[in-house]
Amino acid sequence: MSEASGKQPVIEVTDMAKSFGSQRVLDGINLKVYAGEIMVVMGGSGCGKSTLLRHLIGSIAPDEGTVKLFGNDITKMSEKELDDVRKKFGILFQSGALFNSLSVGENVALLLREHTNLDEATIDIIVKIKLELVGLRKHTEKMPAQLSGGMKKRAGLARAIALDPQILFYDEPGAGLDPVTSAQINQLIIDLTKKLNVTSLVVTHEMDSAFMLADRMCMLDKGKILKMGTRHDFEVLRDRTGELKSEQERLVRQFLRGDAEGPITERQLASDYEEDLLMAHKRC
Ligand SMILES: Nc1ncnc2c1ncn2[C@@H]1O[C@H](COP(=O)(O)OP(=O)(O)OP(=O)(O)O)[C@@H](O)[C@H]1O
Ligand SMILES: [Mg+2]
């Protein structure tokens, strides 16, 4: 899906900025995500990925700019209006965010009890369907403490899809998992996106996951989007050999390849040096 298709974006962020104290964490973000696509937001640790995600789910408000979901600006909504929008999206947090005192099945059922008027028998069927979708139907009775990391992610995913969301947000879905389990979770995300016809936004710094999942990708750096494009665009840049003219392309390429040397490393060394000098100056 692309801008050329003329469709309204499901997620639309315009000129969004956010500071914590004197630190400008997000600095003029523009992002559109279209129905049915998987958008991957990547970038180094601390570049603002989770902060961006928290704006998209309405848990923090921007200092500037707008965040539209389904065409409506959530930054201007009351808590009640926001709650209605929240029913239309699911979130998979890094930890899976399960209630430890409830079984896997109860964790999924809880949302249905809280947000629908369905009777218990219907809830029971829906819970089974959701757990089957993530491959956990046989583990309905297990408690979160009895699950492996990968199973927790699956259970979290079953919770995220409990209310038939139109958007799914994921924060580092592969974090803490071995490469095979991580790839299985990624495959599950792809399958669910296609089967349930949802729009997915995935935040990750793992390049294997990013390239496996993405229809389109963007790279955040120092609170700005450095590059946005299709997965193919990013693959081409990653595989380009020789000197690149623009600093921006060199930065993105180093990140995509995970090279030890390049502009990211030079920048880190330079800033460490500045800090060192400043500290030394203070001691004088
Ligand atoms: N509530 C907060 N108060 C103050 N600073 C914050 C707050 N939340 C985030 N930050 C700062 O904003 C910056 C971006 O944090 P964020 O969690 O968005 O990074 P990230 O890209 O998700 O990193 P990681 O890949 O390590 O998860 C960091 O410097 C962090 O310290
Ligand atoms: Mg994060």
PDB file of C-alpha atoms in Angstrom, residues 9 42 49 52 62 65 72 74 86 97 101 108 117 133 140 142 169 210 224 229 240 258 263:
ATOM      1  CA  PRO A   9      -3.569   6.580   6.323  1.00  0.00           C
ATOM      2  CA  MET A  42      14.097   1.084  13.753  1.00  0.00           C
ATOM      3  CA  LYS A  49      11.385   4.532  19.288  1.00  0.00           C
ATOM      4  CA  LEU A  52       7.152   7.507  19.540  1.00  0.00           C
ATOM      5  CA  PRO A  62       3.308  15.572  22.177  1.00  0.00           C
ATOM      6  CA  GLY A  65       2.150  18.355  16.165  1.00  0.00           C
ATOM      7  CA  ASN A  72      -8.955  11.479  14.249  1.00  0.00           C
ATOM      8  CA  ILE A  74      -5.951  11.574  19.510  1.00  0.00           C
ATOM      9  CA  ARG A  86      -7.965   2.114  22.362  1.00  0.00           C
ATOM     10  CA  ALA A  97       2.536  -7.620  30.059  1.00  0.00           C
ATOM     11  CA  SER A 101      -2.104 -14.142  38.932  1.00  0.00           C
ATOM     12  CA  VAL A 108      -7.304 -13.107  27.256  1.00  0.00           C
ATOM     13  CA  ASN A 117     -21.217  -7.731  26.841  1.00  0.00           C
ATOM     14  CA  LEU A 133      -4.152 -18.411  16.337  1.00  0.00           C
ATOM     15  CA  THR A 140      -4.890 -22.237  28.290  1.00  0.00           C
ATOM     16  CA  LYS A 142      -0.977 -22.451  32.442  1.00  0.00           C
ATOM     17  CA  PHE A 169       1.611  -2.071  17.914  1.00  0.00           C
ATOM     18  CA  ALA A 210      13.129  -5.631  10.598  1.00  0.00           C
ATOM     19  CA  LYS A 224      14.266  12.575  13.478  1.00  0.00           C
ATOM     20  CA  GLY A 229      11.129   3.673   2.279  1.00  0.00           C
ATOM     21  CA  ARG A 240      25.529  -0.889  -1.727  1.00  0.00           C
ATOM     22  CA  GLY A 258      25.888  -3.433  12.042  1.00  0.00           C
ATOM     23  CA  PRO A 263      29.700   7.762  11.137  1.00  0.00           C
TER      24      PRO A 263
END
